[in-house]
Structure formats: C-alpha cells, structure tokens
Amino acid sequence: MKNATIIAIISLSAIILIDLIQLATSFFDFYSMNLFRVFGVLNLLGYAGILQFFVTLYNKQKE
C-alpha cells in the first residue's frame, strides 16, 4: 500500500506540474500540437498512476 501511495503522490504532482507548464506556455506562441500530444500522454500516465492506487485500495478493502 505504501508503494501505491507514493506512486499516486508522484503522479498527482506530475499532473499538477504538467498543467502549470501548459498554462505558462499557453501565454506564448511556443505551444504547438506536438507539445499538446506530449502533455496528453504524460497526463494519461499520471492518471494511470492514480488509478493503480485506487485499485490497490479497493483490493485492500475487499480482504
């Protein structure tokens, strides 16, 4: 459970950081479609880390 919690914290921190970077780059002309795709993949990985935490939590509660 401890590993799942650490992964969830890192994933959530990454999602917040990615959103802040997207917000900062949206003010400049630096933002492109390729960068949007990269941020999308990173967000998806972050949500997968959070999903893993909830699956572990669910399995612990079933026991």
mmCIF file of C-alpha atoms in Angstrom:
data_model
loop_
_atom_site.group_PDB
_atom_site.id
_atom_site.type_symbol
_atom_site.label_atom_id
_atom_site.label_comp_id
_atom_site.label_asym_id
_atom_site.label_seq_id
_atom_site.Cartn_x
_atom_site.Cartn_y
_atom_site.Cartn_z
ATOM 1 C CA MET A 1 0.000 0.000 0.000
ATOM 2 C CA LYS A 2 2.908 2.304 0.751
ATOM 3 C CA ASN A 3 4.299 1.934 -2.784
ATOM 4 C CA ALA A 4 0.880 2.629 -4.306
ATOM 5 C CA THR A 5 0.563 5.785 -2.198
ATOM 6 C CA ILE A 6 3.982 7.051 -3.262
ATOM 7 C CA ILE A 7 3.182 6.390 -6.926
ATOM 8 C CA ALA A 8 -0.139 8.238 -6.548
ATOM 9 C CA ILE A 9 1.556 11.245 -4.922
ATOM 10 C CA ILE A 10 4.186 11.403 -7.660
ATOM 11 C CA SER A 11 1.512 11.011 -10.355
ATOM 12 C CA LEU A 12 -0.635 13.777 -8.900
ATOM 13 C CA SER A 13 2.392 16.060 -8.579
ATOM 14 C CA ALA A 14 3.281 15.362 -12.215
ATOM 15 C CA ILE A 15 -0.264 16.162 -13.369
ATOM 16 C CA ILE A 16 -0.223 19.466 -11.471
ATOM 17 C CA LEU A 17 3.213 20.333 -12.868
ATOM 18 C CA ILE A 18 2.142 19.478 -16.423
ATOM 19 C CA ASP A 19 -0.960 21.656 -16.077
ATOM 20 C CA LEU A 20 1.137 24.561 -14.787
ATOM 21 C CA ILE A 21 3.578 24.186 -17.686
ATOM 22 C CA GLN A 22 0.672 24.089 -20.153
ATOM 23 C CA LEU A 23 -0.771 27.228 -18.594
ATOM 24 C CA ALA A 24 2.570 29.028 -18.790
ATOM 25 C CA THR A 25 3.202 28.006 -22.404
ATOM 26 C CA SER A 26 -0.313 28.991 -23.462
ATOM 27 C CA PHE A 27 0.624 32.638 -22.905
ATOM 28 C CA PHE A 28 3.364 32.389 -25.523
ATOM 29 C CA ASP A 29 3.420 31.237 -29.141
ATOM 30 C CA PHE A 30 5.627 28.331 -28.079
ATOM 31 C CA TYR A 31 2.682 25.934 -27.708
ATOM 32 C CA SER A 32 2.253 23.509 -30.625
ATOM 33 C CA MET A 33 0.200 20.460 -31.474
ATOM 34 C CA ASN A 34 3.170 18.130 -30.876
ATOM 35 C CA LEU A 35 3.665 19.609 -27.427
ATOM 36 C CA PHE A 36 -0.064 19.144 -26.767
ATOM 37 C CA ARG A 37 0.258 15.448 -27.633
ATOM 38 C CA VAL A 38 3.264 15.001 -25.346
ATOM 39 C CA PHE A 39 1.410 16.642 -22.455
ATOM 40 C CA GLY A 40 -1.602 14.433 -23.181
ATOM 41 C CA VAL A 41 0.469 11.257 -22.941
ATOM 42 C CA LEU A 42 2.107 12.460 -19.715
ATOM 43 C CA ASN A 43 -1.297 13.285 -18.230
ATOM 44 C CA LEU A 44 -2.549 9.825 -19.170
ATOM 45 C CA LEU A 45 0.426 8.211 -17.419
ATOM 46 C CA GLY A 46 -0.234 10.338 -14.359
ATOM 47 C CA TYR A 47 -3.861 9.248 -14.207
ATOM 48 C CA ALA A 48 -2.780 5.620 -14.636
ATOM 49 C CA GLY A 49 -0.614 6.002 -11.527
ATOM 50 C CA ILE A 50 -3.564 7.340 -9.554
ATOM 51 C CA LEU A 51 -5.766 4.525 -10.878
ATOM 52 C CA GLN A 52 -3.244 1.988 -9.601
ATOM 53 C CA PHE A 53 -3.597 3.499 -6.104
ATOM 54 C CA PHE A 54 -7.374 3.145 -6.124
ATOM 55 C CA VAL A 55 -7.215 -0.426 -7.424
ATOM 56 C CA THR A 56 -4.808 -1.301 -4.605
ATOM 57 C CA LEU A 57 -7.058 0.434 -2.085
ATOM 58 C CA TYR A 58 -10.090 -1.459 -3.378
ATOM 59 C CA ASN A 59 -8.279 -4.780 -3.144
ATOM 60 C CA LYS A 60 -7.219 -3.998 0.441
ATOM 61 C CA GLN A 61 -10.802 -3.210 1.420
ATOM 62 C CA LYS A 62 -12.065 -6.479 -0.073
ATOM 63 C CA GLU A 63 -9.831 -8.509 2.261
#
